[in-house]
Amino acid sequence: MKRPRFPRSPLHTALWVDATFELVGGTMLLALRGSVADWLNVDRNFVSLAGAVFLVAAIAIAAIGFKAEPSRSVVSALAAFNALCGVVIWCVVASKWSEITPEGRWLVAAAADSLIAVALLEFLA
């Protein structure tokens, strides 16, 4: 029995990178929700909701990645959404910069930049 090769195409690679990012991000938000809430000066429930959204996104993106040939339009739409989320996160952080601890600034910068980098990868794929 021949094992399938993963990833099969650049689209698959981009999708698996995105799904992995979402999985790691969601897991970290849920595991560290108390600290993250303190760093960002937000409610713990907000952090839990954000973590859950990341995990649901990871599952949905992985499902798309399992398709034999993912739709380029779906991947482009996903890339646009990732880029938009990254920009929105930066805008929100900029407006609340003085209320966020240095740890929170670092965390949010890493997340926003990662979303934008994943979006670029998906656009290039």
Short mmCIF file of N, CA, C and O in Angstrom, two decimals:
data_model
loop_
_atom_site.label_atom_id
_atom_site.label_comp_id
_atom_site.label_asym_id
_atom_site.label_seq_id
_atom_site.Cartn_x
_atom_site.Cartn_y
_atom_site.Cartn_z
N MET A 1 0.83 -1.17 0.00
CA MET A 1 0.00 0.00 0.00
C MET A 1 0.89 1.24 0.00
O MET A 1 1.76 1.40 0.83
N LYS A 2 0.62 2.12 -0.93
CA LYS A 2 1.44 3.31 -1.09
C LYS A 2 0.93 4.41 -0.15
O LYS A 2 -0.25 4.71 -0.12
N ARG A 3 1.87 4.99 0.61
CA ARG A 3 1.51 6.08 1.52
C ARG A 3 1.38 7.37 0.72
O ARG A 3 2.17 7.63 -0.18
N PRO A 4 0.38 8.19 1.08
CA PRO A 4 0.28 9.49 0.40
C PRO A 4 1.43 10.39 0.83
O PRO A 4 1.90 10.31 1.95
N ARG A 5 1.87 11.20 -0.10
CA ARG A 5 2.93 12.16 0.21
C ARG A 5 2.30 13.47 0.63
O ARG A 5 1.45 14.02 -0.06
N PHE A 6 2.73 13.97 1.75
CA PHE A 6 2.25 15.26 2.22
C PHE A 6 3.44 16.17 2.41
O PHE A 6 4.45 15.75 2.93
N PRO A 7 3.37 17.38 2.08
CA PRO A 7 2.34 18.01 1.29
C PRO A 7 2.50 17.68 -0.19
O PRO A 7 3.60 17.40 -0.64
N ARG A 8 1.43 17.76 -0.89
CA ARG A 8 1.43 17.39 -2.31
C ARG A 8 1.78 18.55 -3.23
O ARG A 8 2.21 18.34 -4.34
N SER A 9 1.51 19.75 -2.77
CA SER A 9 1.73 20.93 -3.61
C SER A 9 2.08 22.13 -2.73
O SER A 9 1.95 22.06 -1.50
N PRO A 10 2.48 23.23 -3.35
CA PRO A 10 2.72 24.43 -2.55
C PRO A 10 1.47 24.89 -1.78
O PRO A 10 1.58 25.42 -0.68
N LEU A 11 0.30 24.66 -2.37
CA LEU A 11 -0.93 25.01 -1.67
C LEU A 11 -1.07 24.19 -0.39
O LEU A 11 -1.45 24.72 0.66
N HIS A 12 -0.76 22.90 -0.49
CA HIS A 12 -0.83 22.05 0.71
C HIS A 12 0.17 22.52 1.76
O HIS A 12 -0.15 22.58 2.96
N THR A 13 1.37 22.85 1.34
CA THR A 13 2.38 23.32 2.28
C THR A 13 1.88 24.56 3.01
O THR A 13 1.98 24.66 4.24
N ALA A 14 1.36 25.52 2.26
CA ALA A 14 0.86 26.76 2.87
C ALA A 14 -0.28 26.48 3.84
O ALA A 14 -0.34 27.05 4.93
N LEU A 15 -1.17 25.57 3.47
CA LEU A 15 -2.29 25.24 4.35
C LEU A 15 -1.82 24.56 5.63
O LEU A 15 -2.32 24.85 6.72
N TRP A 16 -0.84 23.67 5.52
CA TRP A 16 -0.35 22.99 6.72
C TRP A 16 0.42 23.94 7.62
O TRP A 16 0.35 23.83 8.85
N VAL A 17 1.14 24.88 7.04
CA VAL A 17 1.81 25.89 7.86
C VAL A 17 0.76 26.72 8.60
O VAL A 17 0.88 26.98 9.81
N ASP A 18 -0.28 27.13 7.90
CA ASP A 18 -1.36 27.91 8.50
C ASP A 18 -2.05 27.12 9.61
O ASP A 18 -2.26 27.63 10.72
N ALA A 19 -2.41 25.87 9.33
CA ALA A 19 -3.09 25.04 10.33
C ALA A 19 -2.22 24.85 11.57
O ALA A 19 -2.71 24.91 12.71
N THR A 20 -0.93 24.66 11.36
CA THR A 20 -0.01 24.49 12.49
C THR A 20 0.08 25.76 13.31
O THR A 20 0.04 25.72 14.55
N PHE A 21 0.19 26.91 12.64
CA PHE A 21 0.22 28.18 13.34
C PHE A 21 -1.04 28.37 14.18
O PHE A 21 -0.98 28.76 15.35
N GLU A 22 -2.19 28.09 13.59
CA GLU A 22 -3.47 28.24 14.30
C GLU A 22 -3.54 27.29 15.51
O GLU A 22 -3.98 27.69 16.58
N LEU A 23 -3.08 26.07 15.33
CA LEU A 23 -3.10 25.08 16.41
C LEU A 23 -2.20 25.51 17.57
O LEU A 23 -2.60 25.49 18.73
N VAL A 24 -0.99 25.91 17.24
CA VAL A 24 -0.04 26.35 18.28
C VAL A 24 -0.56 27.61 18.97
O VAL A 24 -0.55 27.72 20.21
N GLY A 25 -1.05 28.56 18.19
CA GLY A 25 -1.58 29.80 18.76
C GLY A 25 -2.76 29.56 19.68
O GLY A 25 -2.81 30.09 20.80
N GLY A 26 -3.70 28.75 19.24
CA GLY A 26 -4.87 28.45 20.06
C GLY A 26 -4.52 27.71 21.33
O GLY A 26 -5.03 28.02 22.42
N THR A 27 -3.62 26.75 21.22
CA THR A 27 -3.19 25.98 22.38
C THR A 27 -2.48 26.88 23.39
O THR A 27 -2.74 26.80 24.60
N MET A 28 -1.62 27.75 22.92
CA MET A 28 -0.89 28.66 23.81
C MET A 28 -1.85 29.63 24.49
O MET A 28 -1.72 29.89 25.68
N LEU A 29 -2.81 30.16 23.75
CA LEU A 29 -3.77 31.08 24.35
C LEU A 29 -4.57 30.40 25.46
O LEU A 29 -4.79 30.99 26.52
N LEU A 30 -5.00 29.18 25.21
CA LEU A 30 -5.77 28.47 26.22
C LEU A 30 -4.91 28.05 27.41
O LEU A 30 -5.35 28.14 28.56
N ALA A 31 -3.70 27.61 27.14
CA ALA A 31 -2.83 27.14 28.22
C ALA A 31 -2.35 28.29 29.10
O ALA A 31 -2.16 28.11 30.30
N LEU A 32 -2.15 29.46 28.50
CA LEU A 32 -1.60 30.61 29.23
C LEU A 32 -2.62 31.73 29.38
O LEU A 32 -2.25 32.89 29.52
N ARG A 33 -3.90 31.39 29.37
CA ARG A 33 -4.93 32.43 29.30
C ARG A 33 -4.85 33.45 30.43
O ARG A 33 -5.11 34.62 30.22
N GLY A 34 -4.49 33.02 31.64
CA GLY A 34 -4.38 33.97 32.75
C GLY A 34 -3.28 34.98 32.52
O GLY A 34 -3.48 36.19 32.67
N SER A 35 -2.12 34.50 32.13
CA SER A 35 -0.99 35.40 31.87
C SER A 35 -1.28 36.30 30.67
O SER A 35 -1.02 37.51 30.72
N VAL A 36 -1.81 35.71 29.61
CA VAL A 36 -2.10 36.49 28.39
C VAL A 36 -3.12 37.58 28.72
O VAL A 36 -2.97 38.72 28.28
N ALA A 37 -4.14 37.24 29.48
CA ALA A 37 -5.15 38.23 29.86
C ALA A 37 -4.53 39.38 30.65
O ALA A 37 -4.85 40.55 30.42
N ASP A 38 -3.63 39.05 31.56
CA ASP A 38 -2.94 40.09 32.33
C ASP A 38 -2.04 40.94 31.44
O ASP A 38 -2.01 42.17 31.57
N TRP A 39 -1.30 40.31 30.54
CA TRP A 39 -0.40 41.03 29.65
C TRP A 39 -1.14 42.01 28.75
O TRP A 39 -0.67 43.09 28.46
N LEU A 40 -2.32 41.55 28.27
CA LEU A 40 -3.08 42.37 27.32
C LEU A 40 -4.12 43.25 27.99
O LEU A 40 -4.81 44.02 27.32
N ASN A 41 -4.28 43.09 29.31
CA ASN A 41 -5.26 43.85 30.07
C ASN A 41 -6.68 43.61 29.53
O ASN A 41 -7.43 44.55 29.29
N VAL A 42 -7.00 42.32 29.32
CA VAL A 42 -8.33 41.93 28.85
C VAL A 42 -8.87 40.82 29.76
O VAL A 42 -8.14 40.25 30.57
N ASP A 43 -10.14 40.51 29.59
CA ASP A 43 -10.79 39.47 30.36
C ASP A 43 -10.30 38.09 29.93
O ASP A 43 -10.04 37.86 28.74
N ARG A 44 -10.21 37.16 30.89
CA ARG A 44 -9.77 35.80 30.56
C ARG A 44 -10.72 35.11 29.58
O ARG A 44 -10.28 34.30 28.77
N ASN A 45 -12.00 35.42 29.66
CA ASN A 45 -12.96 34.81 28.74
C ASN A 45 -12.68 35.21 27.29
O ASN A 45 -12.87 34.42 26.37
N PHE A 46 -12.22 36.45 27.11
CA PHE A 46 -11.85 36.90 25.76
C PHE A 46 -10.69 36.09 25.22
O PHE A 46 -10.70 35.67 24.06
N VAL A 47 -9.71 35.84 26.07
CA VAL A 47 -8.54 35.04 25.65
C VAL A 47 -8.97 33.61 25.35
O VAL A 47 -8.52 33.01 24.37
N SER A 48 -9.87 33.06 26.18
CA SER A 48 -10.37 31.70 25.94
C SER A 48 -11.12 31.62 24.61
O SER A 48 -10.95 30.67 23.85
N LEU A 49 -11.94 32.64 24.33
CA LEU A 49 -12.67 32.67 23.07
C LEU A 49 -11.71 32.76 21.89
O LEU A 49 -11.86 32.05 20.89
N ALA A 50 -10.70 33.61 22.00
CA ALA A 50 -9.70 33.74 20.93
C ALA A 50 -8.98 32.41 20.71
O ALA A 50 -8.77 31.98 19.57
N GLY A 51 -8.61 31.73 21.81
CA GLY A 51 -7.97 30.42 21.69
C GLY A 51 -8.86 29.41 21.00
O GLY A 51 -8.40 28.64 20.14
N ALA A 52 -10.14 29.40 21.35
CA ALA A 52 -11.08 28.47 20.72
C ALA A 52 -11.24 28.77 19.23
O ALA A 52 -11.30 27.85 18.41
N VAL A 53 -11.27 30.05 18.88
CA VAL A 53 -11.37 30.44 17.46
C VAL A 53 -10.15 29.94 16.69
O VAL A 53 -10.29 29.39 15.58
N PHE A 54 -8.97 30.09 17.27
CA PHE A 54 -7.75 29.59 16.62
C PHE A 54 -7.82 28.08 16.42
O PHE A 54 -7.44 27.56 15.36
N LEU A 55 -8.31 27.34 17.43
CA LEU A 55 -8.38 25.88 17.31
C LEU A 55 -9.40 25.45 16.25
O LEU A 55 -9.13 24.52 15.48
N VAL A 56 -10.53 26.12 16.20
CA VAL A 56 -11.53 25.81 15.17
C VAL A 56 -10.95 26.11 13.79
O VAL A 56 -11.13 25.33 12.84
N ALA A 57 -10.24 27.22 13.68
CA ALA A 57 -9.60 27.56 12.40
C ALA A 57 -8.59 26.50 12.00
O ALA A 57 -8.50 26.12 10.83
N ALA A 58 -7.82 26.00 12.97
CA ALA A 58 -6.83 24.95 12.68
C ALA A 58 -7.50 23.72 12.09
O ALA A 58 -7.02 23.14 11.11
N ILE A 59 -8.62 23.32 12.68
CA ILE A 59 -9.34 22.14 12.20
C ILE A 59 -9.89 22.38 10.80
O ILE A 59 -9.76 21.53 9.91
N ALA A 60 -10.48 23.54 10.58
CA ALA A 60 -11.05 23.86 9.27
C ALA A 60 -9.97 23.92 8.19
O ALA A 60 -10.15 23.39 7.08
N ILE A 61 -8.85 24.53 8.51
CA ILE A 61 -7.77 24.66 7.53
C ILE A 61 -7.14 23.29 7.25
O ILE A 61 -6.82 22.97 6.10
N ALA A 62 -7.01 22.47 8.28
CA ALA A 62 -6.48 21.11 8.07
C ALA A 62 -7.42 20.32 7.17
O ALA A 62 -6.97 19.55 6.30
N ALA A 63 -8.73 20.50 7.35
CA ALA A 63 -9.70 19.80 6.49
C ALA A 63 -9.52 20.20 5.03
O ALA A 63 -9.58 19.36 4.13
N ILE A 64 -9.27 21.49 4.80
CA ILE A 64 -9.02 21.94 3.44
C ILE A 64 -7.71 21.34 2.93
O ILE A 64 -7.61 20.94 1.77
N GLY A 65 -6.72 21.24 3.80
CA GLY A 65 -5.42 20.68 3.43
C GLY A 65 -5.47 19.21 3.06
O GLY A 65 -4.61 18.72 2.33
N PHE A 66 -6.48 18.49 3.57
CA PHE A 66 -6.60 17.08 3.25
C PHE A 66 -7.19 16.83 1.86
O PHE A 66 -7.13 15.71 1.35
N LYS A 67 -7.76 17.85 1.26
CA LYS A 67 -8.33 17.68 -0.08
C LYS A 67 -7.22 17.38 -1.07
O LYS A 67 -6.11 17.88 -0.95
N ALA A 68 -7.54 16.58 -2.05
CA ALA A 68 -6.54 16.20 -3.06
C ALA A 68 -5.99 17.43 -3.78
O ALA A 68 -4.80 17.53 -4.03
N GLU A 69 -6.87 18.35 -4.12
CA GLU A 69 -6.45 19.57 -4.79
C GLU A 69 -7.25 20.74 -4.22
O GLU A 69 -8.36 21.01 -4.64
N PRO A 70 -6.68 21.43 -3.22
CA PRO A 70 -7.40 22.55 -2.64
C PRO A 70 -7.63 23.65 -3.66
O PRO A 70 -6.82 23.86 -4.56
N SER A 71 -8.75 24.32 -3.52
CA SER A 71 -9.11 25.41 -4.42
C SER A 71 -8.20 26.61 -4.21
O SER A 71 -8.01 27.07 -3.09
N ARG A 72 -7.65 27.11 -5.30
CA ARG A 72 -6.80 28.30 -5.20
C ARG A 72 -7.59 29.50 -4.69
O ARG A 72 -7.06 30.33 -3.97
N SER A 73 -8.85 29.59 -5.07
CA SER A 73 -9.66 30.72 -4.61
C SER A 73 -9.91 30.65 -3.10
O SER A 73 -9.91 31.68 -2.42
N VAL A 74 -10.07 29.44 -2.57
CA VAL A 74 -10.26 29.29 -1.12
C VAL A 74 -8.97 29.67 -0.40
O VAL A 74 -9.01 30.38 0.61
N VAL A 75 -7.84 29.24 -0.91
CA VAL A 75 -6.56 29.57 -0.28
C VAL A 75 -6.29 31.07 -0.39
O VAL A 75 -5.81 31.69 0.57
N SER A 76 -6.64 31.68 -1.50
CA SER A 76 -6.48 33.13 -1.64
C SER A 76 -7.37 33.88 -0.67
O SER A 76 -6.96 34.88 -0.07
N ALA A 77 -8.60 33.42 -0.50
CA ALA A 77 -9.52 34.05 0.45
C ALA A 77 -8.99 33.90 1.88
O ALA A 77 -9.05 34.83 2.69
N LEU A 78 -8.46 32.73 2.18
CA LEU A 78 -7.87 32.48 3.50
C LEU A 78 -6.66 33.40 3.71
O LEU A 78 -6.48 33.97 4.79
N ALA A 79 -5.86 33.57 2.68
CA ALA A 79 -4.70 34.46 2.77
C ALA A 79 -5.15 35.90 3.03
O ALA A 79 -4.57 36.59 3.87
N ALA A 80 -6.17 36.34 2.32
CA ALA A 80 -6.68 37.70 2.51
C ALA A 80 -7.20 37.88 3.94
O ALA A 80 -6.97 38.91 4.58
N PHE A 81 -7.89 36.87 4.45
CA PHE A 81 -8.42 36.94 5.81
C PHE A 81 -7.28 36.98 6.83
O PHE A 81 -7.33 37.77 7.78
N ASN A 82 -6.26 36.17 6.64
CA ASN A 82 -5.10 36.19 7.54
C ASN A 82 -4.42 37.55 7.52
O ASN A 82 -4.06 38.08 8.58
N ALA A 83 -4.22 38.11 6.35
CA ALA A 83 -3.59 39.42 6.24
C ALA A 83 -4.44 40.49 6.92
O ALA A 83 -3.92 41.33 7.67
N LEU A 84 -5.74 40.45 6.69
CA LEU A 84 -6.64 41.41 7.32
C LEU A 84 -6.60 41.29 8.84
O LEU A 84 -6.51 42.31 9.54
N CYS A 85 -6.62 40.07 9.35
CA CYS A 85 -6.55 39.86 10.80
C CYS A 85 -5.24 40.40 11.37
O CYS A 85 -5.23 41.03 12.43
N GLY A 86 -4.13 40.16 10.69
CA GLY A 86 -2.85 40.67 11.15
C GLY A 86 -2.83 42.19 11.21
O GLY A 86 -2.37 42.78 12.19
N VAL A 87 -3.37 42.84 10.20
CA VAL A 87 -3.41 44.31 10.17
C VAL A 87 -4.35 44.84 11.25
O VAL A 87 -4.02 45.81 11.95
N VAL A 88 -5.50 44.21 11.41
CA VAL A 88 -6.46 44.65 12.44
C VAL A 88 -5.84 44.50 13.83
O VAL A 88 -5.96 45.40 14.68
N ILE A 89 -5.16 43.40 14.07
CA ILE A 89 -4.51 43.20 15.37
C ILE A 89 -3.50 44.32 15.62
O ILE A 89 -3.46 44.90 16.70
N TRP A 90 -2.70 44.66 14.62
CA TRP A 90 -1.73 45.74 14.79
C TRP A 90 -2.43 47.07 15.08
O TRP A 90 -1.96 47.86 15.91
N CYS A 91 -3.53 47.33 14.41
CA CYS A 91 -4.25 48.59 14.63
C CYS A 91 -4.82 48.66 16.05
O CYS A 91 -4.73 49.71 16.71
N VAL A 92 -5.40 47.58 16.52
CA VAL A 92 -5.95 47.54 17.87
C VAL A 92 -4.83 47.71 18.89
O VAL A 92 -4.96 48.47 19.86
N VAL A 93 -3.73 47.01 18.70
CA VAL A 93 -2.61 47.11 19.63
C VAL A 93 -2.05 48.53 19.64
O VAL A 93 -1.73 49.07 20.70
N ALA A 94 -1.94 49.15 18.49
CA ALA A 94 -1.43 50.52 18.43
C ALA A 94 -2.32 51.48 19.20
O ALA A 94 -1.83 52.38 19.89
N SER A 95 -3.63 51.25 19.15
CA SER A 95 -4.55 52.14 19.86
C SER A 95 -4.54 51.92 21.36
O SER A 95 -4.93 52.79 22.12
N LYS A 96 -4.09 50.76 21.81
CA LYS A 96 -4.07 50.43 23.24
C LYS A 96 -2.64 50.19 23.75
O LYS A 96 -2.46 49.54 24.77
N TRP A 97 -1.65 50.70 23.04
CA TRP A 97 -0.24 50.40 23.32
C TRP A 97 0.13 50.62 24.78
O TRP A 97 0.79 49.79 25.39
N SER A 98 -0.29 51.72 25.37
CA SER A 98 0.12 52.04 26.74
C SER A 98 -0.55 51.13 27.78
O SER A 98 -0.07 51.05 28.91
N GLU A 99 -1.62 50.46 27.42
CA GLU A 99 -2.33 49.58 28.35
C GLU A 99 -1.79 48.14 28.34
O GLU A 99 -2.18 47.34 29.16
N ILE A 100 -0.92 47.84 27.40
CA ILE A 100 -0.42 46.47 27.22
C ILE A 100 0.99 46.38 27.78
O ILE A 100 1.83 47.26 27.54
N THR A 101 1.26 45.30 28.51
CA THR A 101 2.60 45.10 29.08
C THR A 101 3.59 44.76 27.96
O THR A 101 3.18 44.35 26.86
N PRO A 102 4.88 44.89 28.22
CA PRO A 102 5.87 44.50 27.20
C PRO A 102 5.71 43.05 26.74
O PRO A 102 5.88 42.76 25.55
N GLU A 103 5.37 42.15 27.65
CA GLU A 103 5.15 40.74 27.26
C GLU A 103 3.99 40.63 26.28
O GLU A 103 4.04 39.89 25.30
N GLY A 104 2.92 41.38 26.56
CA GLY A 104 1.76 41.36 25.67
C GLY A 104 2.06 41.96 24.31
O GLY A 104 1.61 41.46 23.29
N ARG A 105 2.87 43.02 24.31
CA ARG A 105 3.26 43.63 23.03
C ARG A 105 4.05 42.64 22.19
O ARG A 105 3.82 42.52 20.98
N TRP A 106 4.97 41.93 22.84
CA TRP A 106 5.77 40.94 22.12
C TRP A 106 4.88 39.83 21.57
O TRP A 106 5.01 39.44 20.41
N LEU A 107 3.97 39.34 22.40
CA LEU A 107 3.08 38.24 21.99
C LEU A 107 2.20 38.66 20.82
O LEU A 107 2.08 37.94 19.82
N VAL A 108 1.59 39.82 20.92
CA VAL A 108 0.69 40.28 19.87
C VAL A 108 1.46 40.59 18.59
O VAL A 108 1.00 40.29 17.49
N ALA A 109 2.64 41.17 18.73
CA ALA A 109 3.46 41.44 17.55
C ALA A 109 3.82 40.15 16.83
O ALA A 109 3.74 40.07 15.60
N ALA A 110 4.19 39.14 17.60
CA ALA A 110 4.53 37.85 16.99
C ALA A 110 3.33 37.24 16.29
O ALA A 110 3.44 36.72 15.17
N ALA A 111 2.16 37.30 16.93
CA ALA A 111 0.95 36.72 16.33
C ALA A 111 0.55 37.48 15.06
O ALA A 111 0.26 36.87 14.02
N ALA A 112 0.52 38.81 15.14
CA ALA A 112 0.11 39.61 13.98
C ALA A 112 1.09 39.43 12.81
O ALA A 112 0.66 39.24 11.67
N ASP A 113 2.37 39.48 13.12
CA ASP A 113 3.37 39.28 12.06
C ASP A 113 3.29 37.88 11.46
O ASP A 113 3.47 37.71 10.25
N SER A 114 3.02 36.89 12.30
CA SER A 114 2.89 35.51 11.80
C SER A 114 1.69 35.38 10.88
O SER A 114 1.76 34.70 9.84
N LEU A 115 0.58 36.02 11.24
CA LEU A 115 -0.60 35.98 10.36
C LEU A 115 -0.28 36.60 9.00
O LEU A 115 -0.66 36.07 7.96
N ILE A 116 0.43 37.71 9.02
CA ILE A 116 0.78 38.37 7.76
C ILE A 116 1.77 37.51 6.96
O ILE A 116 1.64 37.38 5.74
N ALA A 117 2.72 36.89 7.64
CA ALA A 117 3.69 36.02 6.95
C ALA A 117 2.99 34.80 6.34
O ALA A 117 3.29 34.41 5.20
N VAL A 118 2.06 34.21 7.08
CA VAL A 118 1.31 33.05 6.56
C VAL A 118 0.47 33.50 5.35
O VAL A 118 0.37 32.77 4.35
N ALA A 119 -0.10 34.68 5.44
CA ALA A 119 -0.89 35.20 4.30
C ALA A 119 -0.02 35.35 3.06
O ALA A 119 -0.42 34.95 1.96
N LEU A 120 1.18 35.88 3.23
CA LEU A 120 2.10 36.01 2.09
C LEU A 120 2.46 34.65 1.52
O LEU A 120 2.50 34.48 0.29
N LEU A 121 2.71 33.68 2.39
CA LEU A 121 3.00 32.31 1.93
C LEU A 121 1.85 31.76 1.12
O LEU A 121 2.04 31.16 0.05
N GLU A 122 0.63 31.96 1.61
CA GLU A 122 -0.56 31.45 0.89
C GLU A 122 -0.76 32.17 -0.43
O GLU A 122 -1.12 31.55 -1.43
N PHE A 123 -0.54 33.49 -0.46
CA PHE A 123 -0.65 34.21 -1.72
C PHE A 123 0.38 33.71 -2.73
O PHE A 123 0.09 33.58 -3.92
N LEU A 124 1.60 33.44 -2.27
CA LEU A 124 2.64 32.96 -3.17
C LEU A 124 2.39 31.53 -3.65
O LEU A 124 2.80 31.17 -4.75
N ALA A 125 1.74 30.74 -2.82
CA ALA A 125 1.47 29.35 -3.19
C ALA A 125 0.47 29.31 -4.31
O ALA A 125 0.46 28.44 -5.13
#
